[in-house]
PDB file of C-alpha atoms in Angstrom:
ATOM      1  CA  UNK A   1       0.000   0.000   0.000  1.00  0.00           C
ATOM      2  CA  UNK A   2       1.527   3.222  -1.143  1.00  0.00           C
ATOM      3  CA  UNK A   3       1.857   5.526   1.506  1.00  0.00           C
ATOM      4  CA  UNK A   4       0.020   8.967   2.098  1.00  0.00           C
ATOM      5  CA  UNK A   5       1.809  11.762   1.118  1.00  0.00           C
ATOM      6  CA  UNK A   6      -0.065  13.474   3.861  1.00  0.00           C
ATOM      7  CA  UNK A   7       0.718  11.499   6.236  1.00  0.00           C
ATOM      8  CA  UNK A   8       3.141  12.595   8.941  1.00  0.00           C
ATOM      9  CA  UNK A   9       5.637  10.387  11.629  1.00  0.00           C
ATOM     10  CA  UNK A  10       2.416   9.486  13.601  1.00  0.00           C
ATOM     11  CA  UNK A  11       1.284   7.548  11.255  1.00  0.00           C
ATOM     12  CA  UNK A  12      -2.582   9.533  11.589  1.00  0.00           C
ATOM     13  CA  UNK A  13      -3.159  10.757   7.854  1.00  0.00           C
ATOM     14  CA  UNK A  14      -4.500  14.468   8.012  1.00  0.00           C
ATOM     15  CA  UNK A  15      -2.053  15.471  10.536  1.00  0.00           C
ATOM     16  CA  UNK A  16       0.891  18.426  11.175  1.00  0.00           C
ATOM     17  CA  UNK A  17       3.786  17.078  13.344  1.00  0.00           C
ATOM     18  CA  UNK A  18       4.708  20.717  14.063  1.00  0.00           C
ATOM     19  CA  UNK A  19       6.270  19.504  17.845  1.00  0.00           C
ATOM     20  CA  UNK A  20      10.277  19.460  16.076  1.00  0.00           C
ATOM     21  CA  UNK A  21       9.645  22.899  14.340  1.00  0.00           C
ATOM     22  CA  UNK A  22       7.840  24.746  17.034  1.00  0.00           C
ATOM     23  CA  UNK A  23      11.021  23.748  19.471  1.00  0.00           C
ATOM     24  CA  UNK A  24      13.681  24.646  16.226  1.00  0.00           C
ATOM     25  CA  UNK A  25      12.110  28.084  16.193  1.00  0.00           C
ATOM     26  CA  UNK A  26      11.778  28.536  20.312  1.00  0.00           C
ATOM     27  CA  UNK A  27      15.190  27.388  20.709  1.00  0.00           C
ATOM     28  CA  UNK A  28      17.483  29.472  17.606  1.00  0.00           C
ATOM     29  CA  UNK A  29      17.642  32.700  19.787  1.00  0.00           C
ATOM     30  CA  UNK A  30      18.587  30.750  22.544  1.00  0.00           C
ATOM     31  CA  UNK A  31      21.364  29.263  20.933  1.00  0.00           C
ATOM     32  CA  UNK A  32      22.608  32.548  18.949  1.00  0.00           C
ATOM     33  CA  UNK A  33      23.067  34.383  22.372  1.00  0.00           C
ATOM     34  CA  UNK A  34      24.676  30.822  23.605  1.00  0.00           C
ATOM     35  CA  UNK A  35      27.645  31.766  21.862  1.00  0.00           C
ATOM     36  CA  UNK A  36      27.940  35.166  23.133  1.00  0.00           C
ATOM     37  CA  UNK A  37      27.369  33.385  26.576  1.00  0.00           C
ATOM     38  CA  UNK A  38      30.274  31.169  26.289  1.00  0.00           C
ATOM     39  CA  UNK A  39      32.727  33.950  25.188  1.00  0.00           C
ATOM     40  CA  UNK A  40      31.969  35.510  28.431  1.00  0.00           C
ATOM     41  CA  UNK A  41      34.373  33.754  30.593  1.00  0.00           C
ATOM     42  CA  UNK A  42      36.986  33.560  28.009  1.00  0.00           C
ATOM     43  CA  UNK A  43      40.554  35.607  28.693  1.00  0.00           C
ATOM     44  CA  UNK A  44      40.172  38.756  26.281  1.00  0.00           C
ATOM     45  CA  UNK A  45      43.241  39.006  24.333  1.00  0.00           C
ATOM     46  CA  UNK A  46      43.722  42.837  24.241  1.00  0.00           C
ATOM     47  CA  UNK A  47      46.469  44.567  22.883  1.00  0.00           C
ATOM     48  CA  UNK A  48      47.521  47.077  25.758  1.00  0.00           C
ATOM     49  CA  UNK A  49      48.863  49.657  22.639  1.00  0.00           C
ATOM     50  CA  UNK A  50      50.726  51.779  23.249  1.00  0.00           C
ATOM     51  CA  UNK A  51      52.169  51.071  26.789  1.00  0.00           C
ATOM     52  CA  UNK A  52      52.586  47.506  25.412  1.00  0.00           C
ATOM     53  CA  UNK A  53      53.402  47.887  21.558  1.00  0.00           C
ATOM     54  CA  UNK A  54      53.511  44.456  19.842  1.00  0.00           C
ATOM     55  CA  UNK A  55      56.809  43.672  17.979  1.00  0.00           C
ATOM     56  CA  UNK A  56      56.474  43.884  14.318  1.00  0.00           C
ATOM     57  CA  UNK A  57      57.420  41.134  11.985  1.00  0.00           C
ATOM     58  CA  UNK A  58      61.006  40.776  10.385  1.00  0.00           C
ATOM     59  CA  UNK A  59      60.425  42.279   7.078  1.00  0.00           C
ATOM     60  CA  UNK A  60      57.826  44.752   8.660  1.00  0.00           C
ATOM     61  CA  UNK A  61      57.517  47.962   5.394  1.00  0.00           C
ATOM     62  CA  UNK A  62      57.862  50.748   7.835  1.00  0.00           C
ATOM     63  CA  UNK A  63      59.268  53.906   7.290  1.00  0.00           C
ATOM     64  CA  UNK A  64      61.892  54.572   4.805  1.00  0.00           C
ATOM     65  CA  UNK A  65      65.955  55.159   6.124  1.00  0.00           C
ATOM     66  CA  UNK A  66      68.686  56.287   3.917  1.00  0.00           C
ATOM     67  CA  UNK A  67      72.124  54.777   4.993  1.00  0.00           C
ATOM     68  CA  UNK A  68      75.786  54.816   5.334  1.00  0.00           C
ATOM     69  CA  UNK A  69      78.968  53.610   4.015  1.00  0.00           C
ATOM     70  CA  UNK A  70      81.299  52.553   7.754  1.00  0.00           C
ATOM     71  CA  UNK A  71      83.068  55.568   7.597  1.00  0.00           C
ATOM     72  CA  UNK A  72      79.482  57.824   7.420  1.00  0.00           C
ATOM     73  CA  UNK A  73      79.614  58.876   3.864  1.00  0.00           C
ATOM     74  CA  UNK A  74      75.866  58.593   2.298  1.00  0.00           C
ATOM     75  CA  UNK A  75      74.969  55.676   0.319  1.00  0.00           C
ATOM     76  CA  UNK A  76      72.411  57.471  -2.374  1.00  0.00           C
ATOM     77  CA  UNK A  77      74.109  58.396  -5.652  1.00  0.00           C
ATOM     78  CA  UNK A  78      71.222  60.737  -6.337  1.00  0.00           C
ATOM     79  CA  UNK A  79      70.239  58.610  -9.110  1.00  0.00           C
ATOM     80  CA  UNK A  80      66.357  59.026  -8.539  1.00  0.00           C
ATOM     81  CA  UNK A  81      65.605  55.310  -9.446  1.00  0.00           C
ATOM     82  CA  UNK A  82      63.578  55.037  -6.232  1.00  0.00           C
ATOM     83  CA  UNK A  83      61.663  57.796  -7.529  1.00  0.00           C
ATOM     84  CA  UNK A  84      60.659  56.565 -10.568  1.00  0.00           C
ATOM     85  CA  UNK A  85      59.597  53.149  -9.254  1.00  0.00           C
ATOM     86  CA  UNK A  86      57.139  55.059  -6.801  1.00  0.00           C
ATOM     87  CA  UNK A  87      53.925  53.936  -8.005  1.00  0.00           C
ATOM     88  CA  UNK A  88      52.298  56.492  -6.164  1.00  0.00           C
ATOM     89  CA  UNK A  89      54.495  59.715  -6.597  1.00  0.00           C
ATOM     90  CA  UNK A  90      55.747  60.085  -3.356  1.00  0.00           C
ATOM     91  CA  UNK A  91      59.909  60.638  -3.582  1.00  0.00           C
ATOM     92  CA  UNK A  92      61.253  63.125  -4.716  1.00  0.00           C
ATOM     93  CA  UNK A  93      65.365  63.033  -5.439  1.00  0.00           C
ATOM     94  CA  UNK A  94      67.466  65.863  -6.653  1.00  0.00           C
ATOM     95  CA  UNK A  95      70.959  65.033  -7.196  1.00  0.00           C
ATOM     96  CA  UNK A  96      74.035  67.053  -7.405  1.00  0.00           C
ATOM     97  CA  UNK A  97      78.189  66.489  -7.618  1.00  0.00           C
ATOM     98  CA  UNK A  98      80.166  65.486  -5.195  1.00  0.00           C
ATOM     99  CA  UNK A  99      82.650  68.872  -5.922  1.00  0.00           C
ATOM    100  CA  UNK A 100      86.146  68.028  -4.250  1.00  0.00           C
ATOM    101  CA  UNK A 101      87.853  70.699  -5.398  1.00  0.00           C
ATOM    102  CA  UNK A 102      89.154  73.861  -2.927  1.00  0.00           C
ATOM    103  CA  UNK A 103      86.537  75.497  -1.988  1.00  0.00           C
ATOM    104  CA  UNK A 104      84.085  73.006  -3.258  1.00  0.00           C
ATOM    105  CA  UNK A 105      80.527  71.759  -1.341  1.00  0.00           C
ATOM    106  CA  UNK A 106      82.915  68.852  -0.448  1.00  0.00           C
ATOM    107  CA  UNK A 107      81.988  64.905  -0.815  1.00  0.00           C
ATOM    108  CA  UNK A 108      78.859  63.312   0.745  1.00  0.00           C
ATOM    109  CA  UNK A 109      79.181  60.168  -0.909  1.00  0.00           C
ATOM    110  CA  UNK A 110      81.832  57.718  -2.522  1.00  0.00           C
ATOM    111  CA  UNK A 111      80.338  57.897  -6.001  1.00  0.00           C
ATOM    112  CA  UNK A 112      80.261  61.145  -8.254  1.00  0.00           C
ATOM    113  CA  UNK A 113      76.980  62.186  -7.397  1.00  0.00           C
ATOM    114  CA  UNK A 114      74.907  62.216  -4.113  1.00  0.00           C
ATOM    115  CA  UNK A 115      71.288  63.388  -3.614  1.00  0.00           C
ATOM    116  CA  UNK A 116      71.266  66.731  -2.329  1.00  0.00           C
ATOM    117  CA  UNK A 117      67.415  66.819  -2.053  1.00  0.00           C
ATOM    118  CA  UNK A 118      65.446  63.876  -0.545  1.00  0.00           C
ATOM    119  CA  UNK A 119      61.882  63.714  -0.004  1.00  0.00           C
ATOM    120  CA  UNK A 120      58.994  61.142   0.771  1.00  0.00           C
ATOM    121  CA  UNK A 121      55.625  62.136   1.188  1.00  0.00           C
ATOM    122  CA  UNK A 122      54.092  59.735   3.585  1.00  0.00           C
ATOM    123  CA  UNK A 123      50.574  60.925   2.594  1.00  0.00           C
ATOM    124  CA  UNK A 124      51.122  59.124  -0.500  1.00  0.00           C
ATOM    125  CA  UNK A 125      53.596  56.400   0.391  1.00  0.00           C
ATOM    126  CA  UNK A 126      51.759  52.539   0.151  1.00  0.00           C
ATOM    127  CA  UNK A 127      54.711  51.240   1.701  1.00  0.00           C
ATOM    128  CA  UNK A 128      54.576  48.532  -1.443  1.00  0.00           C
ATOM    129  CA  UNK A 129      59.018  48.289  -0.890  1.00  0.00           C
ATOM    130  CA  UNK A 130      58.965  49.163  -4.943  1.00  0.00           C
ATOM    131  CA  UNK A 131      61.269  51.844  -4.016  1.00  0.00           C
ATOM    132  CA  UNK A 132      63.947  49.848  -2.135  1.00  0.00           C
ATOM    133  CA  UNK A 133      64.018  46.679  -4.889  1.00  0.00           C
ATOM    134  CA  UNK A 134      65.406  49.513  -7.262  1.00  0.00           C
ATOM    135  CA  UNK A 135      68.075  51.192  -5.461  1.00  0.00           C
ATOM    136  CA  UNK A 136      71.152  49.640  -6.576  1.00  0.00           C
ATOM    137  CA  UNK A 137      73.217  50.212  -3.763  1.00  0.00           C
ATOM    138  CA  UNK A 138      71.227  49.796  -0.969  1.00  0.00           C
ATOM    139  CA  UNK A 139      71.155  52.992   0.191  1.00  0.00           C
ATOM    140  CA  UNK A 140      67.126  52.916   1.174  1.00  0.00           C
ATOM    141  CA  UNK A 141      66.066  50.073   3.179  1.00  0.00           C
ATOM    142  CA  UNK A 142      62.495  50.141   5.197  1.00  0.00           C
ATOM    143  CA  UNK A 143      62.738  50.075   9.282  1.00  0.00           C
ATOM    144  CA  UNK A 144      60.054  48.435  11.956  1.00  0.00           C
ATOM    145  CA  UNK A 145      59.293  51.851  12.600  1.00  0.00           C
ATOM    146  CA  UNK A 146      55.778  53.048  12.006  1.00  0.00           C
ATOM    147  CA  UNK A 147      54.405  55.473  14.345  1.00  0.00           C
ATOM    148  CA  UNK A 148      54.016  58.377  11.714  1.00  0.00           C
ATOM    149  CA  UNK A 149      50.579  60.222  12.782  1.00  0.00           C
ATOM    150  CA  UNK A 150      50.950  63.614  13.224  1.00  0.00           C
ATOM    151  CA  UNK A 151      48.143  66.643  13.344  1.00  0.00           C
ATOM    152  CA  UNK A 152      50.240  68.551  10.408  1.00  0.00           C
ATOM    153  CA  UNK A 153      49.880  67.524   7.128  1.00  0.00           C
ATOM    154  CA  UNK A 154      53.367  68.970   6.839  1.00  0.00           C
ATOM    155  CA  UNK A 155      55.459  67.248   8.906  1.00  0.00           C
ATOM    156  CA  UNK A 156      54.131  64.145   6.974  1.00  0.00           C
ATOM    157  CA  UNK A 157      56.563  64.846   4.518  1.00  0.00           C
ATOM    158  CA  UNK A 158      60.084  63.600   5.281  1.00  0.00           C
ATOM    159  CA  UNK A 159      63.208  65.737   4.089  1.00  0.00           C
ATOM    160  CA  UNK A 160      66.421  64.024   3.952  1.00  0.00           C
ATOM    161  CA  UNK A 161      67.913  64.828   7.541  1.00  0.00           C
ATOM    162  CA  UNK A 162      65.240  62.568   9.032  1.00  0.00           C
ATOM    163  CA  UNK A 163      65.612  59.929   6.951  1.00  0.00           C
ATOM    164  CA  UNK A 164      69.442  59.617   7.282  1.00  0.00           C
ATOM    165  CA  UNK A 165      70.562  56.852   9.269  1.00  0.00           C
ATOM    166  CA  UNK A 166      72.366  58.039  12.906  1.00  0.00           C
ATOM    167  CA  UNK A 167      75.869  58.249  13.132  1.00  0.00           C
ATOM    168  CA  UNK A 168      77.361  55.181  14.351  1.00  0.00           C
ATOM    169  CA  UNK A 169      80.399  53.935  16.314  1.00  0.00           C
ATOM    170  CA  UNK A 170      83.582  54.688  13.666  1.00  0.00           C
ATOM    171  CA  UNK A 171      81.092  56.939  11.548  1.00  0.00           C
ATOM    172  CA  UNK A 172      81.681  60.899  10.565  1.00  0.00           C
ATOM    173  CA  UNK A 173      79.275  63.458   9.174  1.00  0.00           C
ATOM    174  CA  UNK A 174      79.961  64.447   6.146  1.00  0.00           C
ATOM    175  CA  UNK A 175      81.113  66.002   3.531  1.00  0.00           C
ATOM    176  CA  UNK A 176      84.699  64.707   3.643  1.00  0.00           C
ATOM    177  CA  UNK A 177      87.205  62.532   1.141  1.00  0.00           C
ATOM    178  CA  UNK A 178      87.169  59.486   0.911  1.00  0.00           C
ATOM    179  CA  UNK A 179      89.374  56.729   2.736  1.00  0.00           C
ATOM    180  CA  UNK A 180      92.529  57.085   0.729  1.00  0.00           C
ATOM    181  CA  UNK A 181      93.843  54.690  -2.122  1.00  0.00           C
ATOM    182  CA  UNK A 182      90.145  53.638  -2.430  1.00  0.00           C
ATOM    183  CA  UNK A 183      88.100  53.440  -5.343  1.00  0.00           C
ATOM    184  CA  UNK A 184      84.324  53.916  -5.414  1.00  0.00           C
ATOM    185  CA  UNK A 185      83.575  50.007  -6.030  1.00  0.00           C
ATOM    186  CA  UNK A 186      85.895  49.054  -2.694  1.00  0.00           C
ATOM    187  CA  UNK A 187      82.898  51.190  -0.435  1.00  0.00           C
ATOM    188  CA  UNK A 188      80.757  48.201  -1.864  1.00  0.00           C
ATOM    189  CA  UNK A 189      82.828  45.488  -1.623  1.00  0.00           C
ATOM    190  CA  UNK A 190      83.327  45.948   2.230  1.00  0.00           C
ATOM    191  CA  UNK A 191      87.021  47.422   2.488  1.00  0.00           C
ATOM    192  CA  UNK A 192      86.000  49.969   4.274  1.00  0.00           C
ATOM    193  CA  UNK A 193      84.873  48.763   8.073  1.00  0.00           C
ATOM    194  CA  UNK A 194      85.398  52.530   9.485  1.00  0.00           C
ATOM    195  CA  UNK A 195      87.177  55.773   9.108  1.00  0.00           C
ATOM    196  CA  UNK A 196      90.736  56.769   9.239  1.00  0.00           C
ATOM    197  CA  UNK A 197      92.785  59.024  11.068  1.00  0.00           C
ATOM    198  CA  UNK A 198      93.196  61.449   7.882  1.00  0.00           C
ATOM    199  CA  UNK A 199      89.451  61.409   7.616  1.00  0.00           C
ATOM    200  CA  UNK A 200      89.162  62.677  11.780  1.00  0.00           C
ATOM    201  CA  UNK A 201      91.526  65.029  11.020  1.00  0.00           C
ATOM    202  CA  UNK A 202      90.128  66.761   7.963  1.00  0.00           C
ATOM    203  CA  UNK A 203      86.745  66.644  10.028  1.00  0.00           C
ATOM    204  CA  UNK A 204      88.048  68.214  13.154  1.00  0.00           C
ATOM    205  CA  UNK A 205      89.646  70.926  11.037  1.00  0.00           C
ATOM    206  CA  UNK A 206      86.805  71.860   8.942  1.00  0.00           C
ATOM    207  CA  UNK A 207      84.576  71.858  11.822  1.00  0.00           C
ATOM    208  CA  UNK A 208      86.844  74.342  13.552  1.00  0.00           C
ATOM    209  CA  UNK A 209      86.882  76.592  10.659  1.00  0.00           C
ATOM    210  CA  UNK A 210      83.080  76.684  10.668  1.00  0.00           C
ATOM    211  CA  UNK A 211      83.312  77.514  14.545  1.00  0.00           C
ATOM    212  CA  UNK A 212      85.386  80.784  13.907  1.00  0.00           C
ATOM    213  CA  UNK A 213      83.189  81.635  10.995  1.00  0.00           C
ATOM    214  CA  UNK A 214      80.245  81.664  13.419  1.00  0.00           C
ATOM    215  CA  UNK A 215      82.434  82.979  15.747  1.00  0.00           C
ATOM    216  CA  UNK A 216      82.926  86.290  13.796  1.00  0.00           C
ATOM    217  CA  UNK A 217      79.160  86.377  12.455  1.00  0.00           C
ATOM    218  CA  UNK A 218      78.554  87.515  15.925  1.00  0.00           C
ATOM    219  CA  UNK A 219      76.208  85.523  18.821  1.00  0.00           C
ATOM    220  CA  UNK A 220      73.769  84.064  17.775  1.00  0.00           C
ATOM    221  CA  UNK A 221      72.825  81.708  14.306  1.00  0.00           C
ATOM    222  CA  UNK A 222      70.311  83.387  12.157  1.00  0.00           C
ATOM    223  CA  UNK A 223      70.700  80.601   9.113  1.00  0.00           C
ATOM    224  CA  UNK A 224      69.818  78.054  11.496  1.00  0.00           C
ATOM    225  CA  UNK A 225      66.931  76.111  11.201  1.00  0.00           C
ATOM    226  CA  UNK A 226      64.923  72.566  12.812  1.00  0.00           C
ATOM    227  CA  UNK A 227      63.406  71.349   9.736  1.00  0.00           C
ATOM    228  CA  UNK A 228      60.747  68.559  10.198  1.00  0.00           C
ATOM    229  CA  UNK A 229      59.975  69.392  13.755  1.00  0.00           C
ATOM    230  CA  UNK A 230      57.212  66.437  14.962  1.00  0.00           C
ATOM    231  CA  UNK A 231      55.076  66.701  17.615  1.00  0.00           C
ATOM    232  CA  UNK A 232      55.570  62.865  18.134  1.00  0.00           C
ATOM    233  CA  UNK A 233      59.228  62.681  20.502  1.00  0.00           C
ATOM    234  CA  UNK A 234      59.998  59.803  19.856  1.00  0.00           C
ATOM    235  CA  UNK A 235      59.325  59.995  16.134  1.00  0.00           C
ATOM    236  CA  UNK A 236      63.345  60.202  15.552  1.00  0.00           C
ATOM    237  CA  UNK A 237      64.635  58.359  18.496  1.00  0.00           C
ATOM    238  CA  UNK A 238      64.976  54.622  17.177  1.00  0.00           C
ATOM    239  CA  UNK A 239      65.935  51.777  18.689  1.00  0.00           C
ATOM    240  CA  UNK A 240      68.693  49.052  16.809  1.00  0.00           C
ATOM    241  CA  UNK A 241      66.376  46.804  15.721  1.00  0.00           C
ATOM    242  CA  UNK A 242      64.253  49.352  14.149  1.00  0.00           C
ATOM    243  CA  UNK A 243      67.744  50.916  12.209  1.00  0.00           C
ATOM    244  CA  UNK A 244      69.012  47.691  11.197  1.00  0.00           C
ATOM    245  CA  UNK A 245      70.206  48.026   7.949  1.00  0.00           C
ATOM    246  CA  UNK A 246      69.002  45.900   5.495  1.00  0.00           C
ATOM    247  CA  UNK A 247      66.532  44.038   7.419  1.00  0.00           C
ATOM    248  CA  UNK A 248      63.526  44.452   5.177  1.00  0.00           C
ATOM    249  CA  UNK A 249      65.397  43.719   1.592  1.00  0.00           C
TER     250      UNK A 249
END
């Protein structure tokens, strides 16, 4: 005998079991404020930021440092390739010669040229890394640092003294020659580990001569000037793992 297609689990043709859905639909908000029940007494993982910053990952894309040869002469040849492979239009790179002569602007770095302007405009930047992949001598790497807010549009964009790596143990500021007997190519083939005593010297002595030029200026420094002022302290004050050269190739 074929069965009823009306007929229901009770086996009484005519009849609704509506018992199992009646208890469904009673019991589904129940069970959708079960969950948030059960997360109730679960440990809240909560990221105590920023008294307890979380360590960023190895080859974290934060912001952008320009860095040194051992003996503190610049790495950037002013070559703007960095520039060009900004997706987004946010370096700018003017270069200029390195002018040894008497009298001369003097040497910031060990090839002919150097970048004498250096901008990025973190209101653009994506932090894609395009920029590093093309500098061919690894003068712009990416640090873990990435606390860059700031209430002024203005101070949002970087100029080259901020994003030139700090003077290190054995390092000088230039401009000053370069270690002598030594090409160009030996800067990048790791002859040079620091600087030299003829390097000091010429240092020492051109710093004194700019002393008794501001000496007989008069008191005070009117040409002075604190470009890219933040309002964040610790904007500039890095730590070694954040300066690490080349840690985010």
């Amino acid at each position: 005998m074929a069965d009823d297609a009306s007929s229901t689990s009770s086996g009484k043709p005519g009849q609704d079991d509506r018992g199992g859905g009646f208890l469904s639909d009673l019991f589904a908000p129940v069970a959708g404020f079960g969950v948030s029940f059960s997360t109730m007494f679960r440990k809240v993982a909560t990221e105590e930021y920023p008294e307890k910053p979380r360590p960023t990952a190895p080859r974290f894309h934060g912001r952008h440092q320009l860095n040194r040869h051992p003996d503190g002469l610049e790495k950037c040849v002013g070559c703007e390739l960095c520039a060009w492979a900004c997706p987004a239009d946010a370096i700018l790179v003017e270069g200029a010669d390195n002018d040894d002569s008497p009298g001369g602007t003097g040497r910031f770095s060990p090839g002919e040229r150097y970048g004498r302007v250096y901008q990025i405009n973190y209101l653009r930047c994506i932090f894609c890394g395009l920029c590093i992949e093309a500098c061919p001598t690894r003068a712009l790497t990416m640090t873990n640092f990435y606390e860059l807010a700031d209430n002024d549009r203005g101070k949002l964009i970087f100029t080259k003294d901020q994003l030139l790596a700090p003077l290190q143990s054995g390092m000088l500021p230039p401009p000053f020659p370069m270690v002598e007997g030594l090409e160009e190519r030996d800067y990048y083939q790791g002859k040079v580990t620091t600087s030299t005593d003829a390097q000091r010297a010429y240092v020492d002595s051109r710093d004194a001569a700019a002393d008794e030029d501001a000496y007989a200026q008069g008191p005070g420094n009117p040409g002075a000037a604190v470009p890219g002022e933040h309002d964040v302290a610790h904007a500039a004050d890095f730590t070694a793992a954040q300066t690490r050269e080349g840690a985010n190739p």
